[in-house]
Amino acid sequence: GAVVSQHPSRVICKSGTSVKIECRSLDFQATTMFWYRQFPKQSLMLMATSNEGSKATYEQGVEKDKFLINHASLTLSTLTVTSAHPEDSSFYICSARADKYTAGGKAADTQYFGPGTRLTVL
Amino acid sequence: LAKTTQPISMDSYEGQEVNITCSHNNIATNDYITWYQQFPSQGPRFIIQGYKTKVTNEVASLFIPADRKSSTLSLPRVSLSDTAVYYCLVGGGYNKLIFGAGTRLAVHP
């Protein structure tokens, strides 16, 4: 199946610091990637849509200046949580949508998810 | 965006077939139906995707009636390792996916 990686898998930081999370599609190209947040026992909540070479589109209620997203290439998107606070502690998950004509056998236009990043802000 | 409705939870026993039905009454013409499986502290894993009729792969089958207003994920002969949350999503093309609550499946010995 399609492989999406995230780094780091878990991070602990002090309040006020910034944390960067990387999301990579390893065996397919993804013009579009998505970032989700998931709190314990809850479903995934979409934060933003990241398009290669353009600005991200944020969901209502998500602060774009706090959650900086960069999608510099067809295989890499990054999420930076700036000035993190304890309430930002959560499980962050990215997904990459396999481009229709470069899917390489993957289900086209399907989102494949990374393993997630556990962020703990002290 | 098409909204989906699934049972909150289901229980089964090892070796049984499990069918999880999802309702999506306002599915759009170009929407696909995709099912994901999620274990605790892991990202969702793609299970199966379909548009109409029946789709089968090595782990599951997906049944979609002609009106496409519902779909059923069928897991043959479940094992303890199939205990997870299962999400049904509808969308396609460049539409974003909105996750519902999912179905918590518990498989018992």
PDB file of C-alpha atoms in Angstrom:
ATOM      1  CA  GLY A   1       0.000   0.000   0.000  1.00  0.00           C
ATOM      2  CA  ALA A   2       0.879   3.653  -0.131  1.00  0.00           C
ATOM      3  CA  VAL A   3       3.310   4.799   2.538  1.00  0.00           C
ATOM      4  CA  VAL A   4       3.133   8.092   4.352  1.00  0.00           C
ATOM      5  CA  SER A   5       5.640   8.858   7.063  1.00  0.00           C
ATOM      6  CA  GLN A   6       5.655  11.421   9.854  1.00  0.00           C
ATOM      7  CA  HIS A   7       8.526  12.698  11.889  1.00  0.00           C
ATOM      8  CA  PRO A   8       8.864  12.814  14.784  1.00  0.00           C
ATOM      9  CA  SER A   9       6.526  10.136  16.087  1.00  0.00           C
ATOM     10  CA  ARG A  10       6.360  11.821  19.463  1.00  0.00           C
ATOM     11  CA  VAL A  11       7.681  15.061  20.875  1.00  0.00           C
ATOM     12  CA  ILE A  12       7.677  16.673  24.284  1.00  0.00           C
ATOM     13  CA  CYS A  13       8.364  20.373  24.505  1.00  0.00           C
ATOM     14  CA  LYS A  14       8.152  23.247  26.923  1.00  0.00           C
ATOM     15  CA  SER A  15       5.385  25.803  26.747  1.00  0.00           C
ATOM     16  CA  GLY A  16       6.237  28.673  24.423  1.00  0.00           C
ATOM     17  CA  THR A  17       8.478  26.735  22.074  1.00  0.00           C
ATOM     18  CA  SER A  18       7.761  25.834  18.458  1.00  0.00           C
ATOM     19  CA  VAL A  19       7.560  22.332  17.086  1.00  0.00           C
ATOM     20  CA  LYS A  20       7.816  21.208  13.471  1.00  0.00           C
ATOM     21  CA  ILE A  21       6.210  18.007  12.213  1.00  0.00           C
ATOM     22  CA  GLU A  22       7.083  16.556   8.812  1.00  0.00           C
ATOM     23  CA  CYS A  23       4.792  14.521   6.586  1.00  0.00           C
ATOM     24  CA  ARG A  24       6.201  12.663   3.592  1.00  0.00           C
ATOM     25  CA  SER A  25       4.634  10.513   0.896  1.00  0.00           C
ATOM     26  CA  LEU A  26       7.289   7.914   0.249  1.00  0.00           C
ATOM     27  CA  ASP A  27       6.133   6.104  -2.870  1.00  0.00           C
ATOM     28  CA  PHE A  28       3.723   8.455  -4.597  1.00  0.00           C
ATOM     29  CA  GLN A  29       3.276  12.117  -5.391  1.00  0.00           C
ATOM     30  CA  ALA A  30       0.754  14.185  -3.508  1.00  0.00           C
ATOM     31  CA  THR A  31      -0.188  17.638  -4.679  1.00  0.00           C
ATOM     32  CA  THR A  32      -2.543  17.844  -1.727  1.00  0.00           C
ATOM     33  CA  MET A  33      -1.938  16.870   1.865  1.00  0.00           C
ATOM     34  CA  PHE A  34      -4.148  17.314   4.897  1.00  0.00           C
ATOM     35  CA  TRP A  35      -3.492  17.865   8.581  1.00  0.00           C
ATOM     36  CA  TYR A  36      -5.738  16.508  11.290  1.00  0.00           C
ATOM     37  CA  ARG A  37      -5.794  16.655  15.059  1.00  0.00           C
ATOM     38  CA  GLN A  38      -7.229  13.968  17.285  1.00  0.00           C
ATOM     39  CA  PHE A  39      -7.934  14.172  21.001  1.00  0.00           C
ATOM     40  CA  PRO A  40      -8.316  11.027  23.130  1.00  0.00           C
ATOM     41  CA  LYS A  41     -11.431   8.988  22.401  1.00  0.00           C
ATOM     42  CA  GLN A  42     -12.479  11.430  19.693  1.00  0.00           C
ATOM     43  CA  SER A  43     -12.551  11.357  15.930  1.00  0.00           C
ATOM     44  CA  LEU A  44     -10.117  13.107  13.622  1.00  0.00           C
ATOM     45  CA  MET A  45     -10.682  16.810  13.146  1.00  0.00           C
ATOM     46  CA  LEU A  46      -9.491  18.378   9.913  1.00  0.00           C
ATOM     47  CA  MET A  47      -7.261  21.373  10.537  1.00  0.00           C
ATOM     48  CA  ALA A  48      -6.118  22.419   7.103  1.00  0.00           C
ATOM     49  CA  THR A  49      -5.602  21.469   3.489  1.00  0.00           C
ATOM     50  CA  SER A  50      -2.084  21.870   2.163  1.00  0.00           C
ATOM     51  CA  ASN A  51      -1.461  22.343  -1.556  1.00  0.00           C
ATOM     52  CA  GLU A  52       1.992  22.160  -3.084  1.00  0.00           C
ATOM     53  CA  GLY A  53       3.280  25.584  -3.993  1.00  0.00           C
ATOM     54  CA  SER A  54       0.392  27.556  -2.534  1.00  0.00           C
ATOM     55  CA  LYS A  55      -0.987  28.712   0.787  1.00  0.00           C
ATOM     56  CA  ALA A  56      -2.818  26.260   2.980  1.00  0.00           C
ATOM     57  CA  THR A  57      -6.558  26.460   3.495  1.00  0.00           C
ATOM     58  CA  TYR A  58      -7.522  26.368   7.150  1.00  0.00           C
ATOM     59  CA  GLU A  59     -10.748  25.086   8.643  1.00  0.00           C
ATOM     60  CA  GLN A  60     -12.903  27.430  10.638  1.00  0.00           C
ATOM     61  CA  GLY A  61     -11.561  27.970  14.125  1.00  0.00           C
ATOM     62  CA  VAL A  62      -7.987  26.928  13.330  1.00  0.00           C
ATOM     63  CA  GLU A  63      -5.472  29.725  13.818  1.00  0.00           C
ATOM     64  CA  LYS A  64      -3.295  29.977  10.731  1.00  0.00           C
ATOM     65  CA  ASP A  65      -0.633  31.998  12.543  1.00  0.00           C
ATOM     66  CA  LYS A  66      -0.328  29.347  15.201  1.00  0.00           C
ATOM     67  CA  PHE A  67      -0.318  26.313  12.920  1.00  0.00           C
ATOM     68  CA  LEU A  68       2.025  27.140  10.045  1.00  0.00           C
ATOM     69  CA  ILE A  69       1.840  24.805   7.081  1.00  0.00           C
ATOM     70  CA  ASN A  70       4.354  24.590   4.250  1.00  0.00           C
ATOM     71  CA  HIS A  71       4.049  22.254   1.271  1.00  0.00           C
ATOM     72  CA  ALA A  72       7.303  22.800  -0.572  1.00  0.00           C
ATOM     73  CA  SER A  73       7.358  19.692  -2.741  1.00  0.00           C
ATOM     74  CA  LEU A  74       5.086  16.972  -4.063  1.00  0.00           C
ATOM     75  CA  THR A  75       6.181  14.641  -1.285  1.00  0.00           C
ATOM     76  CA  LEU A  76       6.642  16.859   1.774  1.00  0.00           C
ATOM     77  CA  SER A  77       4.396  19.010   3.934  1.00  0.00           C
ATOM     78  CA  THR A  78       5.313  20.444   7.312  1.00  0.00           C
ATOM     79  CA  LEU A  79       3.196  21.641  10.215  1.00  0.00           C
ATOM     80  CA  THR A  80       4.785  23.998  12.708  1.00  0.00           C
ATOM     81  CA  VAL A  81       3.017  24.577  15.994  1.00  0.00           C
ATOM     82  CA  THR A  82       4.254  27.981  17.099  1.00  0.00           C
ATOM     83  CA  SER A  83       4.431  29.075  20.733  1.00  0.00           C
ATOM     84  CA  ALA A  84       2.944  25.786  21.838  1.00  0.00           C
ATOM     85  CA  HIS A  85       0.856  25.625  24.999  1.00  0.00           C
ATOM     86  CA  PRO A  86      -0.467  22.650  26.977  1.00  0.00           C
ATOM     87  CA  GLU A  87      -3.845  22.870  25.226  1.00  0.00           C
ATOM     88  CA  ASP A  88      -2.053  22.149  21.941  1.00  0.00           C
ATOM     89  CA  SER A  89      -1.109  18.715  23.246  1.00  0.00           C
ATOM     90  CA  SER A  90      -2.741  16.246  20.912  1.00  0.00           C
ATOM     91  CA  PHE A  91      -2.206  13.568  18.279  1.00  0.00           C
ATOM     92  CA  TYR A  92      -1.458  15.166  14.926  1.00  0.00           C
ATOM     93  CA  ILE A  93      -2.017  13.117  11.792  1.00  0.00           C
ATOM     94  CA  CYS A  94      -1.307  13.978   8.192  1.00  0.00           C
ATOM     95  CA  SER A  95      -2.666  12.432   5.050  1.00  0.00           C
ATOM     96  CA  ALA A  96      -1.572  12.595   1.448  1.00  0.00           C
ATOM     97  CA  ARG A  97      -3.896  12.248  -1.497  1.00  0.00           C
ATOM     98  CA  ALA A  98      -2.484  10.165  -4.318  1.00  0.00           C
ATOM     99  CA  ASP A  99      -2.578  12.257  -7.473  1.00  0.00           C
ATOM    100  CA  LYS A 100      -4.792  10.737 -10.126  1.00  0.00           C
ATOM    101  CA  TYR A 101      -2.192  10.405 -12.858  1.00  0.00           C
ATOM    102  CA  THR A 102       0.824   9.646 -10.733  1.00  0.00           C
ATOM    103  CA  ALA A 103      -0.779   7.250  -8.305  1.00  0.00           C
ATOM    104  CA  GLY A 104       1.555   4.442  -9.269  1.00  0.00           C
ATOM    105  CA  GLY A 105      -1.102   1.809  -8.778  1.00  0.00           C
ATOM    106  CA  LYS A 106      -2.547   3.328  -5.627  1.00  0.00           C
ATOM    107  CA  ALA A 107      -6.249   4.134  -5.471  1.00  0.00           C
ATOM    108  CA  ALA A 108      -6.283   7.524  -7.161  1.00  0.00           C
ATOM    109  CA  ASP A 109      -7.637  10.501  -5.271  1.00  0.00           C
ATOM    110  CA  THR A 110      -7.543   8.437  -2.091  1.00  0.00           C
ATOM    111  CA  GLN A 111      -6.068   9.800   1.114  1.00  0.00           C
ATOM    112  CA  TYR A 112      -3.374   7.747   2.801  1.00  0.00           C
ATOM    113  CA  PHE A 113      -2.542   8.578   6.368  1.00  0.00           C
ATOM    114  CA  GLY A 114       0.686   8.885   8.282  1.00  0.00           C
ATOM    115  CA  PRO A 115       1.272   7.126  11.607  1.00  0.00           C
ATOM    116  CA  GLY A 116       0.692  10.295  13.607  1.00  0.00           C
ATOM    117  CA  THR A 117       2.744  12.482  15.922  1.00  0.00           C
ATOM    118  CA  ARG A 118       2.031  12.675  19.633  1.00  0.00           C
ATOM    119  CA  LEU A 119       2.731  16.208  20.884  1.00  0.00           C
ATOM    120  CA  THR A 120       2.953  16.861  24.597  1.00  0.00           C
ATOM    121  CA  VAL A 121       3.458  20.435  25.759  1.00  0.00           C
ATOM    122  CA  LEU A 122       4.582  20.816  29.349  1.00  0.00           C
TER     123      LEU A 122
ATOM    124  CA  LEU B   1     -20.133  17.454   2.100  1.00  0.00           C
ATOM    125  CA  ALA B   2     -21.997  14.195   2.497  1.00  0.00           C
ATOM    126  CA  LYS B   3     -22.640  13.258   6.115  1.00  0.00           C
ATOM    127  CA  THR B   4     -22.330   9.661   7.209  1.00  0.00           C
ATOM    128  CA  THR B   5     -24.066   7.757   9.976  1.00  0.00           C
ATOM    129  CA  GLN B   6     -22.656   4.563  11.479  1.00  0.00           C
ATOM    130  CA  PRO B   7     -23.380   2.543  14.612  1.00  0.00           C
ATOM    131  CA  ILE B   8     -21.315   3.817  17.512  1.00  0.00           C
ATOM    132  CA  SER B   9     -20.161   0.373  18.544  1.00  0.00           C
ATOM    133  CA  MET B  10     -20.403  -3.313  17.666  1.00  0.00           C
ATOM    134  CA  ASP B  11     -19.348  -6.514  19.335  1.00  0.00           C
ATOM    135  CA  SER B  12     -18.371  -9.776  17.679  1.00  0.00           C
ATOM    136  CA  TYR B  13     -16.471 -12.973  18.331  1.00  0.00           C
ATOM    137  CA  GLU B  14     -13.446 -14.447  16.682  1.00  0.00           C
ATOM    138  CA  GLY B  15     -14.184 -16.244  13.436  1.00  0.00           C
ATOM    139  CA  GLN B  16     -17.464 -14.476  12.776  1.00  0.00           C
ATOM    140  CA  GLU B  17     -18.287 -12.249   9.830  1.00  0.00           C
ATOM    141  CA  VAL B  18     -18.881  -8.630  10.737  1.00  0.00           C
ATOM    142  CA  ASN B  19     -20.958  -6.236   8.666  1.00  0.00           C
ATOM    143  CA  ILE B  20     -20.873  -2.523   9.408  1.00  0.00           C
ATOM    144  CA  THR B  21     -23.424  -0.400   7.604  1.00  0.00           C
ATOM    145  CA  CYS B  22     -23.013   3.265   6.867  1.00  0.00           C
ATOM    146  CA  SER B  23     -25.752   5.651   5.746  1.00  0.00           C
ATOM    147  CA  HIS B  24     -24.942   8.520   3.409  1.00  0.00           C
ATOM    148  CA  ASN B  25     -28.253   9.777   2.087  1.00  0.00           C
ATOM    149  CA  ASN B  26     -26.922  12.909   0.376  1.00  0.00           C
ATOM    150  CA  ILE B  27     -23.967  11.363  -1.407  1.00  0.00           C
ATOM    151  CA  ALA B  28     -23.016  13.280  -4.538  1.00  0.00           C
ATOM    152  CA  THR B  29     -22.690  11.784  -8.000  1.00  0.00           C
ATOM    153  CA  ASN B  30     -18.901  12.011  -8.043  1.00  0.00           C
ATOM    154  CA  ASP B  31     -18.376  10.838  -4.456  1.00  0.00           C
ATOM    155  CA  TYR B  32     -16.545   7.615  -3.686  1.00  0.00           C
ATOM    156  CA  ILE B  33     -17.053   5.641  -0.480  1.00  0.00           C
ATOM    157  CA  THR B  34     -13.936   4.845   1.501  1.00  0.00           C
ATOM    158  CA  TRP B  35     -13.464   2.887   4.696  1.00  0.00           C
ATOM    159  CA  TYR B  36     -10.581   3.266   7.107  1.00  0.00           C
ATOM    160  CA  GLN B  37      -9.478   1.321  10.167  1.00  0.00           C
ATOM    161  CA  GLN B  38      -7.788   3.001  13.117  1.00  0.00           C
ATOM    162  CA  PHE B  39      -5.989   1.492  16.073  1.00  0.00           C
ATOM    163  CA  PRO B  40      -5.198   3.584  19.184  1.00  0.00           C
ATOM    164  CA  SER B  41      -2.351   6.043  18.691  1.00  0.00           C
ATOM    165  CA  GLN B  42      -2.027   5.208  14.993  1.00  0.00           C
ATOM    166  CA  GLY B  43      -3.121   6.919  11.811  1.00  0.00           C
ATOM    167  CA  PRO B  44      -6.134   5.532   9.925  1.00  0.00           C
ATOM    168  CA  ARG B  45      -5.360   2.693   7.563  1.00  0.00           C
ATOM    169  CA  PHE B  46      -7.065   2.467   4.170  1.00  0.00           C
ATOM    170  CA  ILE B  47      -9.232  -0.632   3.921  1.00  0.00           C
ATOM    171  CA  ILE B  48     -11.332  -0.384   0.788  1.00  0.00           C
ATOM    172  CA  GLN B  49     -12.926   2.067  -1.605  1.00  0.00           C
ATOM    173  CA  GLY B  50     -15.814   1.776  -4.008  1.00  0.00           C
ATOM    174  CA  TYR B  51     -18.290   3.681  -6.133  1.00  0.00           C
ATOM    175  CA  LYS B  52     -21.085   1.200  -6.746  1.00  0.00           C
ATOM    176  CA  THR B  53     -21.994  -2.500  -6.571  1.00  0.00           C
ATOM    177  CA  LYS B  54     -19.423  -4.710  -4.871  1.00  0.00           C
ATOM    178  CA  VAL B  55     -15.722  -4.353  -4.314  1.00  0.00           C
ATOM    179  CA  THR B  56     -13.536  -7.014  -2.741  1.00  0.00           C
ATOM    180  CA  ASN B  57      -9.909  -7.065  -1.728  1.00  0.00           C
ATOM    181  CA  GLU B  58      -7.744  -9.282   0.420  1.00  0.00           C
ATOM    182  CA  VAL B  59      -9.116  -7.960   3.714  1.00  0.00           C
ATOM    183  CA  ALA B  60     -12.720  -6.872   3.163  1.00  0.00           C
ATOM    184  CA  SER B  61     -15.699  -6.492   0.871  1.00  0.00           C
ATOM    185  CA  LEU B  62     -17.739  -3.392   0.273  1.00  0.00           C
ATOM    186  CA  PHE B  63     -21.356  -3.621  -0.800  1.00  0.00           C
ATOM    187  CA  ILE B  64     -23.036  -0.568  -2.295  1.00  0.00           C
ATOM    188  CA  PRO B  65     -26.693  -0.679  -3.409  1.00  0.00           C
ATOM    189  CA  ALA B  66     -27.847   0.924  -6.607  1.00  0.00           C
ATOM    190  CA  ASP B  67     -29.067   4.115  -4.917  1.00  0.00           C
ATOM    191  CA  ARG B  68     -25.693   4.504  -3.144  1.00  0.00           C
ATOM    192  CA  LYS B  69     -27.369   5.930  -0.060  1.00  0.00           C
ATOM    193  CA  SER B  70     -25.695   3.359   2.130  1.00  0.00           C
ATOM    194  CA  SER B  71     -22.780   0.966   2.101  1.00  0.00           C
ATOM    195  CA  THR B  72     -21.772  -2.092   4.077  1.00  0.00           C
ATOM    196  CA  LEU B  73     -18.255  -3.062   5.015  1.00  0.00           C
ATOM    197  CA  SER B  74     -17.916  -6.807   5.447  1.00  0.00           C
ATOM    198  CA  LEU B  75     -15.023  -8.288   7.405  1.00  0.00           C
ATOM    199  CA  PRO B  76     -14.817 -12.070   7.009  1.00  0.00           C
ATOM    200  CA  ARG B  77     -13.783 -14.207   9.974  1.00  0.00           C
ATOM    201  CA  VAL B  78     -12.628 -11.461  12.307  1.00  0.00           C
ATOM    202  CA  SER B  79      -9.841 -11.969  14.812  1.00  0.00           C
ATOM    203  CA  LEU B  80      -8.899 -10.153  17.991  1.00  0.00           C
ATOM    204  CA  SER B  81      -6.564  -7.941  15.982  1.00  0.00           C
ATOM    205  CA  ASP B  82      -9.552  -6.506  14.102  1.00  0.00           C
ATOM    206  CA  THR B  83     -10.632  -4.677  17.249  1.00  0.00           C
ATOM    207  CA  ALA B  84     -10.453  -1.054  16.127  1.00  0.00           C
ATOM    208  CA  VAL B  85     -12.474   1.961  15.085  1.00  0.00           C
ATOM    209  CA  TYR B  86     -13.839   1.856  11.545  1.00  0.00           C
ATOM    210  CA  TYR B  87     -14.654   5.026   9.661  1.00  0.00           C
ATOM    211  CA  CYS B  88     -16.869   5.376   6.618  1.00  0.00           C
ATOM    212  CA  LEU B  89     -16.224   8.468   4.522  1.00  0.00           C
ATOM    213  CA  VAL B  90     -17.675   9.785   1.308  1.00  0.00           C
ATOM    214  CA  GLY B  91     -15.930  12.176  -1.015  1.00  0.00           C
ATOM    215  CA  GLY B  92     -13.874  12.260  -4.095  1.00  0.00           C
ATOM    216  CA  GLY B  93     -11.756  14.307  -6.398  1.00  0.00           C
ATOM    217  CA  TYR B  94     -10.534  17.304  -4.506  1.00  0.00           C
ATOM    218  CA  ASN B  95     -13.155  17.223  -1.769  1.00  0.00           C
ATOM    219  CA  LYS B  96     -11.853  17.106   1.759  1.00  0.00           C
ATOM    220  CA  LEU B  97     -12.861  14.222   4.005  1.00  0.00           C
ATOM    221  CA  ILE B  98     -14.773  14.909   7.196  1.00  0.00           C
ATOM    222  CA  PHE B  99     -14.583  12.162   9.772  1.00  0.00           C
ATOM    223  CA  GLY B 100     -17.627  11.119  11.760  1.00  0.00           C
ATOM    224  CA  ALA B 101     -17.524   9.286  15.063  1.00  0.00           C
ATOM    225  CA  GLY B 102     -16.806   5.922  13.487  1.00  0.00           C
ATOM    226  CA  THR B 103     -17.768   2.461  14.723  1.00  0.00           C
ATOM    227  CA  ARG B 104     -15.869   0.883  17.592  1.00  0.00           C
ATOM    228  CA  LEU B 105     -15.649  -2.823  16.876  1.00  0.00           C
ATOM    229  CA  ALA B 106     -14.743  -5.100  19.746  1.00  0.00           C
ATOM    230  CA  VAL B 107     -13.853  -8.694  18.888  1.00  0.00           C
ATOM    231  CA  HIS B 108     -14.051 -11.128  21.789  1.00  0.00           C
ATOM    232  CA  PRO B 109     -12.376 -14.531  22.185  1.00  0.00           C
TER     233      PRO B 109
END
